[in-house]
mmCIF file with all atom_site columns, N, CA and C in Angstrom:
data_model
loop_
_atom_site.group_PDB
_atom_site.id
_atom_site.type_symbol
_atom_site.label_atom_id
_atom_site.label_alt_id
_atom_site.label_comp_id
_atom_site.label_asym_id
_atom_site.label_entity_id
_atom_site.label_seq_id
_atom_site.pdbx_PDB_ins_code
_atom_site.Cartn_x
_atom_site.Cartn_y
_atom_site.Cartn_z
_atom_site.occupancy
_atom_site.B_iso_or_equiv
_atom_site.pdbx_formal_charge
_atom_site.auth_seq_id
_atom_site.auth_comp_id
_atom_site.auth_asym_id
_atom_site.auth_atom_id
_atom_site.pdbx_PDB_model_num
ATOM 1   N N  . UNK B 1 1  ? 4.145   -12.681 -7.468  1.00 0.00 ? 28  UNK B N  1
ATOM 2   C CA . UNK B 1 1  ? 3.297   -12.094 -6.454  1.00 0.00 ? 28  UNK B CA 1
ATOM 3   C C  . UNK B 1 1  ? 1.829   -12.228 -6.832  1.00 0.00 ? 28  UNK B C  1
ATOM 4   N N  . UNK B 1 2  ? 1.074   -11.604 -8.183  1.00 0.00 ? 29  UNK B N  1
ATOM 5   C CA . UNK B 1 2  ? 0.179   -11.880 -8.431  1.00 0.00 ? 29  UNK B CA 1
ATOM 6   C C  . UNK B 1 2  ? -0.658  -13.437 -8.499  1.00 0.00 ? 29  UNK B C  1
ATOM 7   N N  . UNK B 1 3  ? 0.045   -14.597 -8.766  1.00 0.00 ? 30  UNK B N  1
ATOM 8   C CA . UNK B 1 3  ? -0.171  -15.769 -8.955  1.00 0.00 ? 30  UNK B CA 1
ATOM 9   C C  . UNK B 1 3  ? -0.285  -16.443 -7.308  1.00 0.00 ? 30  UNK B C  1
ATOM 10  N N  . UNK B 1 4  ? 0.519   -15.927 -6.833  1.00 0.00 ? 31  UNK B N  1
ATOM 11  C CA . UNK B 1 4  ? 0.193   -16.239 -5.106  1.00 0.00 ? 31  UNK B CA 1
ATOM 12  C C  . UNK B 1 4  ? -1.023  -15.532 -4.472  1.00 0.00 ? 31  UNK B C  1
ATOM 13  N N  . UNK B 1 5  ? -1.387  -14.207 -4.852  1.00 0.00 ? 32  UNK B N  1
ATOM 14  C CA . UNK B 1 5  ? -2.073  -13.399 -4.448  1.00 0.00 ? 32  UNK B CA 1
ATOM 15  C C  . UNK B 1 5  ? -3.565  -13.921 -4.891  1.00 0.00 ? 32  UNK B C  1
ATOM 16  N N  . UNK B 1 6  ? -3.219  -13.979 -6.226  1.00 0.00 ? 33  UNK B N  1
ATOM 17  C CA . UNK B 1 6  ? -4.658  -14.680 -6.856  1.00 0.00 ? 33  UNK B CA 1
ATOM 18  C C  . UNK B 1 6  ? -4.981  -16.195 -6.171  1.00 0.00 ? 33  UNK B C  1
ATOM 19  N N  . UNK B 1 7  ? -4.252  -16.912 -6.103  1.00 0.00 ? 34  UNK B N  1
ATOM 20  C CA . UNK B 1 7  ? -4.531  -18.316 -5.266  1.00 0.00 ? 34  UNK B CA 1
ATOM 21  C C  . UNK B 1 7  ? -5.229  -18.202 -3.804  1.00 0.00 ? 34  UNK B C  1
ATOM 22  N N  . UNK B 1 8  ? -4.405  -17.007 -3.217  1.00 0.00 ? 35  UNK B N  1
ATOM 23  C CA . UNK B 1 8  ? -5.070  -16.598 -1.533  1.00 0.00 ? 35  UNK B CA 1
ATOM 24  C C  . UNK B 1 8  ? -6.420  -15.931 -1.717  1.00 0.00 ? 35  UNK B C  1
ATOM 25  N N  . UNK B 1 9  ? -6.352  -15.651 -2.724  1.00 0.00 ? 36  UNK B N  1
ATOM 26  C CA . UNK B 1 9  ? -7.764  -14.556 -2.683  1.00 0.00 ? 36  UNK B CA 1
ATOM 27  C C  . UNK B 1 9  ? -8.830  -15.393 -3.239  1.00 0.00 ? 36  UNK B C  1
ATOM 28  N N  . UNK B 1 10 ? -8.732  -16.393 -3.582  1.00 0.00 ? 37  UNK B N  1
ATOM 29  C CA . UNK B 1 10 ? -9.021  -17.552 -4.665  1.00 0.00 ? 37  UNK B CA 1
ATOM 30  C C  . UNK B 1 10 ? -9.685  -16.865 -5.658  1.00 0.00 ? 37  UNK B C  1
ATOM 31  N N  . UNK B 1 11 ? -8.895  -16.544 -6.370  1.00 0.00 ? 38  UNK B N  1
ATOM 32  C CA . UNK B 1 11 ? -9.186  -15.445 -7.757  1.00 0.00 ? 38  UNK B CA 1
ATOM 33  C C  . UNK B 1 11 ? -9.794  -14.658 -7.734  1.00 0.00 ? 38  UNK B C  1
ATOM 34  N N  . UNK B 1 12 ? -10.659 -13.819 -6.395  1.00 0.00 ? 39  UNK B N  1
ATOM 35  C CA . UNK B 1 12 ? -11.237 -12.727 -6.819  1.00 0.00 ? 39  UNK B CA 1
ATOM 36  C C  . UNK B 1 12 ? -10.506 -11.712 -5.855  1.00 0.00 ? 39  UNK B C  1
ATOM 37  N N  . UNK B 1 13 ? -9.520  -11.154 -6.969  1.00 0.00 ? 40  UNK B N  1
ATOM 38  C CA . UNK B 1 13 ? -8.113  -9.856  -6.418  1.00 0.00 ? 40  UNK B CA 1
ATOM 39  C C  . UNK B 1 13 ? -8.836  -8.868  -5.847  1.00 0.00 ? 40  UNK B C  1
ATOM 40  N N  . UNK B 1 14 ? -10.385 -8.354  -6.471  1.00 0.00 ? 41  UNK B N  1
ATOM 41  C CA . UNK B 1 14 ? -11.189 -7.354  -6.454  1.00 0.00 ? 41  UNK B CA 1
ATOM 42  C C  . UNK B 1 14 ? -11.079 -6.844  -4.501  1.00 0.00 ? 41  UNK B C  1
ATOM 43  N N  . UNK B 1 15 ? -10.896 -8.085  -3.792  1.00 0.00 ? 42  UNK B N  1
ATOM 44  C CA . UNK B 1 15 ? -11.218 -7.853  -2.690  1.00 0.00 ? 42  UNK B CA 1
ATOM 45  C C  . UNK B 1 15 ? -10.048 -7.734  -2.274  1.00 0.00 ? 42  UNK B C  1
ATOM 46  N N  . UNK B 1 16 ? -8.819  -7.707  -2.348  1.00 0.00 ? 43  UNK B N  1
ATOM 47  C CA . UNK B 1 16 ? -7.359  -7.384  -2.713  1.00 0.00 ? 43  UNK B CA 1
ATOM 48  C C  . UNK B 1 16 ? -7.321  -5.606  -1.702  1.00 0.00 ? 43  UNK B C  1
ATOM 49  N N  . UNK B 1 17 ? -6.599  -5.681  -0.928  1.00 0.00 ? 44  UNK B N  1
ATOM 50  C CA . UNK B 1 17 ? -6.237  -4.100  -0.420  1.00 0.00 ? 44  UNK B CA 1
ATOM 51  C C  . UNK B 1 17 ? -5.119  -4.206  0.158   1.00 0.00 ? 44  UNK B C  1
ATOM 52  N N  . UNK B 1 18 ? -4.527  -3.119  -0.754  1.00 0.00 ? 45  UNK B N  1
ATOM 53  C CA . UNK B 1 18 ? -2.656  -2.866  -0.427  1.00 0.00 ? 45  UNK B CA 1
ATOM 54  C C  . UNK B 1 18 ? -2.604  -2.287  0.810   1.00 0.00 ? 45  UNK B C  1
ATOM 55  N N  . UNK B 1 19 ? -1.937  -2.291  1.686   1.00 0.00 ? 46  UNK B N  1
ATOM 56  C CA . UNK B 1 19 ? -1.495  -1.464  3.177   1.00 0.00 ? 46  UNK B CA 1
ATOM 57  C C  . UNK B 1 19 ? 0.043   -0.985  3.040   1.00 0.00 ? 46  UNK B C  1
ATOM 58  N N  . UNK B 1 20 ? 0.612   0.041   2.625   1.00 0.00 ? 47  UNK B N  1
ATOM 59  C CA . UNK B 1 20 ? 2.043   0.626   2.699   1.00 0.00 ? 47  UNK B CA 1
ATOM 60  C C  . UNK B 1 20 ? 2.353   1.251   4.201   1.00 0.00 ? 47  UNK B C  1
ATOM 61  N N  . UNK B 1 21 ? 3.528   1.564   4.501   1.00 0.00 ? 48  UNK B N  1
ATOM 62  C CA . UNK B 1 21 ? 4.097   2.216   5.158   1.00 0.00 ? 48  UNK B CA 1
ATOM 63  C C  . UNK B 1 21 ? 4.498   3.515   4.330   1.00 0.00 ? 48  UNK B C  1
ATOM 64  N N  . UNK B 1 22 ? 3.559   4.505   4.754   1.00 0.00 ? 49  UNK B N  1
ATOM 65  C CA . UNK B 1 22 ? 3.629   5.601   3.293   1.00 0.00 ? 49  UNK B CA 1
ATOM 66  C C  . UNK B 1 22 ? 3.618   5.375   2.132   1.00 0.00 ? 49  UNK B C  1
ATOM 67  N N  . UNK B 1 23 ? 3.379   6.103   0.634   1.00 0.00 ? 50  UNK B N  1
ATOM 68  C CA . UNK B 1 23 ? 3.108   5.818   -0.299  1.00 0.00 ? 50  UNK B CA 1
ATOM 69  C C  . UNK B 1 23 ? 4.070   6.097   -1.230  1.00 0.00 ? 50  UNK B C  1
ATOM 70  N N  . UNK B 1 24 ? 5.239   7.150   -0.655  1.00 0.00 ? 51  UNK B N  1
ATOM 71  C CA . UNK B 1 24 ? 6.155   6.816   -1.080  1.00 0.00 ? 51  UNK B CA 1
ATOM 72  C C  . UNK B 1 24 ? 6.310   6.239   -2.422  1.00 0.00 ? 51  UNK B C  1
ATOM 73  N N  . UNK B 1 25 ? 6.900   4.908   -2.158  1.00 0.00 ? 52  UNK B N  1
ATOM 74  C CA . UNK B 1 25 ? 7.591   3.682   -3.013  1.00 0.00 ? 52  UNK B CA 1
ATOM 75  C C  . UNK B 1 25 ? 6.118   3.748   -4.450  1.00 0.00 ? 52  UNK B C  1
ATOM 76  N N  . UNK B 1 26 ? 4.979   3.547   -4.222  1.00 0.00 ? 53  UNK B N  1
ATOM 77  C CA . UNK B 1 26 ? 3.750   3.509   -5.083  1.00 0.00 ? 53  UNK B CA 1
ATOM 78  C C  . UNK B 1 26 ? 3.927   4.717   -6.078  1.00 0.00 ? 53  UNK B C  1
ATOM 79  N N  . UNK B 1 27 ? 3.982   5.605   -5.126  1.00 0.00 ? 54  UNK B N  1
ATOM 80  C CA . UNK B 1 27 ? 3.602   6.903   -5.821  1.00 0.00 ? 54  UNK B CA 1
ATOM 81  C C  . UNK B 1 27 ? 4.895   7.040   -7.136  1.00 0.00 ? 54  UNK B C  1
ATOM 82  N N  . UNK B 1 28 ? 6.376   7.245   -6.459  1.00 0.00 ? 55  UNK B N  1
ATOM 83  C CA . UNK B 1 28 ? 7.159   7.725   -7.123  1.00 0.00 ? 55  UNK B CA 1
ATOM 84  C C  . UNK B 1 28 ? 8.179   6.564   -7.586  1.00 0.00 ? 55  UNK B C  1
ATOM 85  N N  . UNK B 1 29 ? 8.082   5.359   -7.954  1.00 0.00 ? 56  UNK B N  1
ATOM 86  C CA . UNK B 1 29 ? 8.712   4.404   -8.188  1.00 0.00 ? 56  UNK B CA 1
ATOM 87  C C  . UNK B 1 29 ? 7.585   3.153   -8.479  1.00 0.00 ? 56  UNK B C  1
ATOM 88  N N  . UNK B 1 30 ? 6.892   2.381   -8.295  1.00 0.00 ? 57  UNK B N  1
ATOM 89  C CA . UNK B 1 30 ? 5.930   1.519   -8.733  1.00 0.00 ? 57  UNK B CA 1
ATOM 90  C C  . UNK B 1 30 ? 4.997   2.191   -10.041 1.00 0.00 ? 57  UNK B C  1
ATOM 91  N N  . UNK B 1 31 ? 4.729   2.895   -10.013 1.00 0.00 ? 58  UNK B N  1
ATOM 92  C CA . UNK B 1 31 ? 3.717   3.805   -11.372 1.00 0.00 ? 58  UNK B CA 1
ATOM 93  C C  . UNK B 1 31 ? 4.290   4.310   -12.003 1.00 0.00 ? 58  UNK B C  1
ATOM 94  N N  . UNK B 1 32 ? 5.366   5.003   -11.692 1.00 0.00 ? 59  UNK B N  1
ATOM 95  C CA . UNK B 1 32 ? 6.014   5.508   -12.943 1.00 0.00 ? 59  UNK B CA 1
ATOM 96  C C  . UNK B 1 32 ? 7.166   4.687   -13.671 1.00 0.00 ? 59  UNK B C  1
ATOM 97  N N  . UNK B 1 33 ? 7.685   3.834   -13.180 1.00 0.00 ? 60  UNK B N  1
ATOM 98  C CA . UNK B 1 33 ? 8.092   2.682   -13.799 1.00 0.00 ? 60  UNK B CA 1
ATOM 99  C C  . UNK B 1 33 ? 7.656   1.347   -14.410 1.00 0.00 ? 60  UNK B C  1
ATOM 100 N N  . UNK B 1 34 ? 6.280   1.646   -13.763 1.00 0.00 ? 61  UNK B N  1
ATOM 101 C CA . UNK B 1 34 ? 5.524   0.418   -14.654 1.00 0.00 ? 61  UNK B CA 1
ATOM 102 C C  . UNK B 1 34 ? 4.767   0.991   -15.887 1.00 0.00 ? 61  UNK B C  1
ATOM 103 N N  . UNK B 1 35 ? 4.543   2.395   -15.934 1.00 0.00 ? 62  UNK B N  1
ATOM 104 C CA . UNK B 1 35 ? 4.346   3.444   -17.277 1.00 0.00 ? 62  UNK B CA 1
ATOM 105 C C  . UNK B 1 35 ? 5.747   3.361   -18.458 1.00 0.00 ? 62  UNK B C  1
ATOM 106 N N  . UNK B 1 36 ? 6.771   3.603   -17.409 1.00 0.00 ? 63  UNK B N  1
ATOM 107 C CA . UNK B 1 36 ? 7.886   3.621   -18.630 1.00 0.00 ? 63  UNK B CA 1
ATOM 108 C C  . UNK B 1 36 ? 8.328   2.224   -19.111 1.00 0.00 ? 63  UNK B C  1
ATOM 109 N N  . UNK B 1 37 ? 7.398   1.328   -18.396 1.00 0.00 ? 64  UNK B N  1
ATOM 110 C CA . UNK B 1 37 ? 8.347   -0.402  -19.163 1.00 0.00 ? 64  UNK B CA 1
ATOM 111 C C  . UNK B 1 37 ? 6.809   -0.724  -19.660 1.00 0.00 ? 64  UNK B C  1
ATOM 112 N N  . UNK B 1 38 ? 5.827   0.303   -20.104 1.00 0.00 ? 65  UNK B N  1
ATOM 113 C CA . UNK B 1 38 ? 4.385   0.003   -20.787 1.00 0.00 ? 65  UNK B CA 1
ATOM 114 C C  . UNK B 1 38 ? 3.896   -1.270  -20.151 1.00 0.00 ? 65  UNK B C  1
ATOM 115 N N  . UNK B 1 39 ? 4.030   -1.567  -18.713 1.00 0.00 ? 66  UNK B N  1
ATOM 116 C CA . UNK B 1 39 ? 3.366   -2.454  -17.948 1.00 0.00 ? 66  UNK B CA 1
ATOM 117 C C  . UNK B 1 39 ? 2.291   -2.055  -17.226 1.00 0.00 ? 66  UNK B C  1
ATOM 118 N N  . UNK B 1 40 ? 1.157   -3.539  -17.235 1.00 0.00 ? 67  UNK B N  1
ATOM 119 C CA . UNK B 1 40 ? -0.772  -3.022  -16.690 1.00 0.00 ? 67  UNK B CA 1
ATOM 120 C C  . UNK B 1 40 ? -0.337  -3.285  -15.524 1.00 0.00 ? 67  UNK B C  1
ATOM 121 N N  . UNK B 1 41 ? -0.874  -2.203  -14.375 1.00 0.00 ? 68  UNK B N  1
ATOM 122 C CA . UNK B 1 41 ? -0.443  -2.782  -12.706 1.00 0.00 ? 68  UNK B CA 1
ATOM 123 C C  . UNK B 1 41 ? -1.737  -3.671  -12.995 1.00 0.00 ? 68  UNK B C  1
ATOM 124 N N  . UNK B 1 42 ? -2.171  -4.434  -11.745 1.00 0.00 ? 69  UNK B N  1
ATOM 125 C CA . UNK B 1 42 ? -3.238  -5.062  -11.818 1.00 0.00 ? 69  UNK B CA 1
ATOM 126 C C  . UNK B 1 42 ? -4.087  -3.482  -10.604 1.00 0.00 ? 69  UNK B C  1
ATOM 127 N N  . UNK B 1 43 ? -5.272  -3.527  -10.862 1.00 0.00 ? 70  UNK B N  1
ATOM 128 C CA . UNK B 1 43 ? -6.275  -2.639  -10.373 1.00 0.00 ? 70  UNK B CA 1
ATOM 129 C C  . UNK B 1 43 ? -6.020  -2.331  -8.789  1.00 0.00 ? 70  UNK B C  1
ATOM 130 N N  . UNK B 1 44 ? -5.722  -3.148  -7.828  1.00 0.00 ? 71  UNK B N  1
ATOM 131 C CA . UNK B 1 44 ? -5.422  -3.122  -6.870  1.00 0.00 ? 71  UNK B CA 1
ATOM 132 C C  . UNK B 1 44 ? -4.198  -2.479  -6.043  1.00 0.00 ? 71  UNK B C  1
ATOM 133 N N  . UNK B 1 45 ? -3.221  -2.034  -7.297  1.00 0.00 ? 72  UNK B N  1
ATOM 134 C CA . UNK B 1 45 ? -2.280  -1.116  -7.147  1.00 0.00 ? 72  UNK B CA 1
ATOM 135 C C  . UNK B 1 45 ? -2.394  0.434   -6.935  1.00 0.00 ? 72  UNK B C  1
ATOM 136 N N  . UNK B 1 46 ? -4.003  0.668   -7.574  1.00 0.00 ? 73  UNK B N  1
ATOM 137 C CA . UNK B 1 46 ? -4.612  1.711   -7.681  1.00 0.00 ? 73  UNK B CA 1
ATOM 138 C C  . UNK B 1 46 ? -5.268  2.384   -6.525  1.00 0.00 ? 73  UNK B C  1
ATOM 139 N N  . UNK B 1 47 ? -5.498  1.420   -4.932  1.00 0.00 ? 74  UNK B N  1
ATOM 140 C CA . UNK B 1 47 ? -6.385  1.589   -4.473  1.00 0.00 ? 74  UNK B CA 1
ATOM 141 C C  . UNK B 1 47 ? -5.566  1.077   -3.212  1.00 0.00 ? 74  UNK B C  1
ATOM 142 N N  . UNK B 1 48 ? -5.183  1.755   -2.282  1.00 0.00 ? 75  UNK B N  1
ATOM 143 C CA . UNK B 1 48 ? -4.384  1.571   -1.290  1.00 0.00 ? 75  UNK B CA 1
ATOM 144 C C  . UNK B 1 48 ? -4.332  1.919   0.500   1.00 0.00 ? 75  UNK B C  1
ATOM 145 N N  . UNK B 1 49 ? -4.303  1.226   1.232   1.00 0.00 ? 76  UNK B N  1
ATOM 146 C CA . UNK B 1 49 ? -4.219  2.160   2.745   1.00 0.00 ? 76  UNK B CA 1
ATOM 147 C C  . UNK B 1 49 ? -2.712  2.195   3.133   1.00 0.00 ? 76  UNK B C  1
ATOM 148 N N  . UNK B 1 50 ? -2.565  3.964   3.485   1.00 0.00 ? 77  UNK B N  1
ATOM 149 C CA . UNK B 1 50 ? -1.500  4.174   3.950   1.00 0.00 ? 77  UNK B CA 1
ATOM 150 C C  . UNK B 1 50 ? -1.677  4.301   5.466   1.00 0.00 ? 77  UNK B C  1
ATOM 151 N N  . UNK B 1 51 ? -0.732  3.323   5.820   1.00 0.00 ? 78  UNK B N  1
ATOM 152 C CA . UNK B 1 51 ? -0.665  2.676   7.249   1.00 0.00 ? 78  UNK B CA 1
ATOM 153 C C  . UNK B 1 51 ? -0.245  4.557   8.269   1.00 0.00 ? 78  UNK B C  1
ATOM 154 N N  . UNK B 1 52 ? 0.284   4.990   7.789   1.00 0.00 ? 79  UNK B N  1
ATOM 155 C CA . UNK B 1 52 ? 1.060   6.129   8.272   1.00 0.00 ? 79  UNK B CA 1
ATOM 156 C C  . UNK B 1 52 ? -0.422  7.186   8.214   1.00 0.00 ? 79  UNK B C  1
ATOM 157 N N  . UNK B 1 53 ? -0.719  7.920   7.478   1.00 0.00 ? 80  UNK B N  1
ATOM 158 C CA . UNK B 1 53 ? -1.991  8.346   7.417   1.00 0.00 ? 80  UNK B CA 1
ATOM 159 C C  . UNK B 1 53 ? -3.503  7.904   7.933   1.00 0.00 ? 80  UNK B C  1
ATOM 160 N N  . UNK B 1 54 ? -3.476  7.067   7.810   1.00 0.00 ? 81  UNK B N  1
ATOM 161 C CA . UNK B 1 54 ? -4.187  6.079   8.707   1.00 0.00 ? 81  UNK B CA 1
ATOM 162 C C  . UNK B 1 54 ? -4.414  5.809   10.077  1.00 0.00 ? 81  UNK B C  1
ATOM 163 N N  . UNK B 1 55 ? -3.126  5.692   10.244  1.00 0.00 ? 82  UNK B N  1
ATOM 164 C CA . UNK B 1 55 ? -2.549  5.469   11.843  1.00 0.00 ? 82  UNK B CA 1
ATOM 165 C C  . UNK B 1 55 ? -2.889  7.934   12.502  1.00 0.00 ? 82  UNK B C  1
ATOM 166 N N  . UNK B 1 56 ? -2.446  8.509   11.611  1.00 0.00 ? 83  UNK B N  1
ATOM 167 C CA . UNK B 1 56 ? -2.284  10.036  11.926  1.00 0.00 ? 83  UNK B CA 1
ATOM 168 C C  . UNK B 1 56 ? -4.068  9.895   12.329  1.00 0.00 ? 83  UNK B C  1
ATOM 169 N N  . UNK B 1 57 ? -4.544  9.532   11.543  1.00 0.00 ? 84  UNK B N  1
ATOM 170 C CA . UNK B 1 57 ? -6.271  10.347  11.621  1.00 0.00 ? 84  UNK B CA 1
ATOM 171 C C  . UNK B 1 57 ? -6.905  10.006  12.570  1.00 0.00 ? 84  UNK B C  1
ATOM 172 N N  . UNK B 1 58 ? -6.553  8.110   12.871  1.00 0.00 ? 85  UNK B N  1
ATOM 173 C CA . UNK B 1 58 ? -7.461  7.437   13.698  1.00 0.00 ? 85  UNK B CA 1
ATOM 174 C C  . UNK B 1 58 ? -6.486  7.965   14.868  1.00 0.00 ? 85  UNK B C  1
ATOM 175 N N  . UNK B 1 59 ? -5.451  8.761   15.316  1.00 0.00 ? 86  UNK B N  1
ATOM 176 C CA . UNK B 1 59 ? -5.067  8.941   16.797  1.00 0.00 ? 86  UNK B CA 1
ATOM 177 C C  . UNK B 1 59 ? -4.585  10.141  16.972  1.00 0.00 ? 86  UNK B C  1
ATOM 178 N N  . UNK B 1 60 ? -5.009  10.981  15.960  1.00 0.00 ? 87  UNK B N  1
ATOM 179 C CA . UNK B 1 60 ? -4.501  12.454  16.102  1.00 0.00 ? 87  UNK B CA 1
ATOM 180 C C  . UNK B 1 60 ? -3.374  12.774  16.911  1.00 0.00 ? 87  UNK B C  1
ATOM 181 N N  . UNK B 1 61 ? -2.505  12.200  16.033  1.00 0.00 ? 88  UNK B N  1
ATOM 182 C CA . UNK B 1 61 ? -1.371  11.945  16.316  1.00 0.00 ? 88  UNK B CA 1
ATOM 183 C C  . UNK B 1 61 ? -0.514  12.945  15.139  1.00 0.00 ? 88  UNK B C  1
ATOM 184 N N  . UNK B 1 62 ? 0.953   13.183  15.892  1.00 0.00 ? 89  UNK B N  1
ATOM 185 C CA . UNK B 1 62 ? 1.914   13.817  15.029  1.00 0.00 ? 89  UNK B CA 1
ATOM 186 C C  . UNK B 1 62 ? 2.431   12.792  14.077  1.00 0.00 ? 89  UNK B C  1
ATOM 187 N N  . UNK B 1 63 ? 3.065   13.646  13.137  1.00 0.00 ? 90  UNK B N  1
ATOM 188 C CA . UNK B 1 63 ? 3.403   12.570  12.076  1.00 0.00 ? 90  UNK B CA 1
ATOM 189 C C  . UNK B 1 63 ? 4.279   11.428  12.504  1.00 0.00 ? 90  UNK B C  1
ATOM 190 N N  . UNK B 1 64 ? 3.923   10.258  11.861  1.00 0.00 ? 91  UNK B N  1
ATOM 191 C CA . UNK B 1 64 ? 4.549   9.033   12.521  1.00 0.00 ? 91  UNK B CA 1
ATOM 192 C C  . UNK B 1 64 ? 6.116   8.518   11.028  1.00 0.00 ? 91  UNK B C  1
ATOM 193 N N  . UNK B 1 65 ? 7.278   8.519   11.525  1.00 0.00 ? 92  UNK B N  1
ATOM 194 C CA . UNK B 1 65 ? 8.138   8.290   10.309  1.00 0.00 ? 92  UNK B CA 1
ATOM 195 C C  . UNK B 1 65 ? 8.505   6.732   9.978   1.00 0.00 ? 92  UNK B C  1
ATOM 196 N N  . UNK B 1 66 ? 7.773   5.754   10.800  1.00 0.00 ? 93  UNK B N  1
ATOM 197 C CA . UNK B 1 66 ? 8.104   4.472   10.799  1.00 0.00 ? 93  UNK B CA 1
ATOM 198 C C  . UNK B 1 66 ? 7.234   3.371   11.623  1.00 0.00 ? 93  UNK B C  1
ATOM 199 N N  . UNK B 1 67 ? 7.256   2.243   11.847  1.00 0.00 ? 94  UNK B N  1
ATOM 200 C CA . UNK B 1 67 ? 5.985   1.233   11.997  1.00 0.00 ? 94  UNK B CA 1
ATOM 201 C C  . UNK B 1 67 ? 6.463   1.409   13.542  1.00 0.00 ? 94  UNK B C  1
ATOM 202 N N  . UNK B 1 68 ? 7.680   1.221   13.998  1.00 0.00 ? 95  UNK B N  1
ATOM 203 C CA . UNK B 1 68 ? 8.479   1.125   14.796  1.00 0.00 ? 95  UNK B CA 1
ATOM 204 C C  . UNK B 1 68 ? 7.652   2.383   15.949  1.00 0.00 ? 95  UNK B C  1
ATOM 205 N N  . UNK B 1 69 ? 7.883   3.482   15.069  1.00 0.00 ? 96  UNK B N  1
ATOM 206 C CA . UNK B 1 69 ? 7.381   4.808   15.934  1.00 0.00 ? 96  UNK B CA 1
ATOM 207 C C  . UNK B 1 69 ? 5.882   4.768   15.967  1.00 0.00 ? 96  UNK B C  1
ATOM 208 N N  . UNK B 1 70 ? 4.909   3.812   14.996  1.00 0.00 ? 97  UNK B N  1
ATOM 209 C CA . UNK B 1 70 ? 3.749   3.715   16.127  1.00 0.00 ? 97  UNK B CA 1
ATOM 210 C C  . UNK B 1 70 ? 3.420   3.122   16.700  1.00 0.00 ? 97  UNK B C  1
ATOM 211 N N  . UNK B 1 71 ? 4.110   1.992   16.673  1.00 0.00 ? 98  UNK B N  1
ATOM 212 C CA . UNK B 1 71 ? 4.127   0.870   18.009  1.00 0.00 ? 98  UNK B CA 1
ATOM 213 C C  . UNK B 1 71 ? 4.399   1.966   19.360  1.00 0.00 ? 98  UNK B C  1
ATOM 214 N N  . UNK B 1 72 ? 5.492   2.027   19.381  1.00 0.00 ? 99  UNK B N  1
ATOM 215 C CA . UNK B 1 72 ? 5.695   2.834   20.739  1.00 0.00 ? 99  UNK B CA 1
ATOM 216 C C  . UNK B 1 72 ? 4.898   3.590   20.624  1.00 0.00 ? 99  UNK B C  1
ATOM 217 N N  . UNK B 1 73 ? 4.057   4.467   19.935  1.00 0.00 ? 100 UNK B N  1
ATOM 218 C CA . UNK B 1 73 ? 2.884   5.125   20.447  1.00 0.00 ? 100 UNK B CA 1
ATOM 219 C C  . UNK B 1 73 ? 1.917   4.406   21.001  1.00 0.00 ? 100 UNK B C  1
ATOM 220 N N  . UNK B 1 74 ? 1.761   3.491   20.753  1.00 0.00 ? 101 UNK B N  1
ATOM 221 C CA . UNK B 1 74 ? 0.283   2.920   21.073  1.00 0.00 ? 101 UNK B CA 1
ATOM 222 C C  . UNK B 1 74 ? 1.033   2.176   22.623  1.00 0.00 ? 101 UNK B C  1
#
């Protein structure tokens, strides 16, 4: 992933921004498993838009549980 990522970005990751469907998966499975196998995320793991939160603020909207459910909102 990184070696593709770095080629598209043409090596500067810095400008690199993650978009999740909630944070979930980051929060409680990506970081704390890359702590317990003493692996460096790269910086960009650190710094993220959650599509779900995101999507809540810009449409003051009720909570959204899937990509699916804000399509049909919009």
């Amino acid at each position: 992933f990184d070696a593709i990522l770095s080629k598209i970005a043409e090596g500067d990751t810095g400008r690199v921004a993650m978009v999740t469907d909630g944070q979930l998966h980051l929060r409680q499975v990506v970081h704390p498993k890359s702590l317990a196998r003493n692996l460096n995320l790269p910086d960009y793991y650190n710094s993220f838009y959650d599509l779900r939160k995101e999507f809540k603020s810009f449409y003051h909207s009720e909570e959204m549980t899937c990509i699916a459910d804000m399509l049909n909102f919009v």
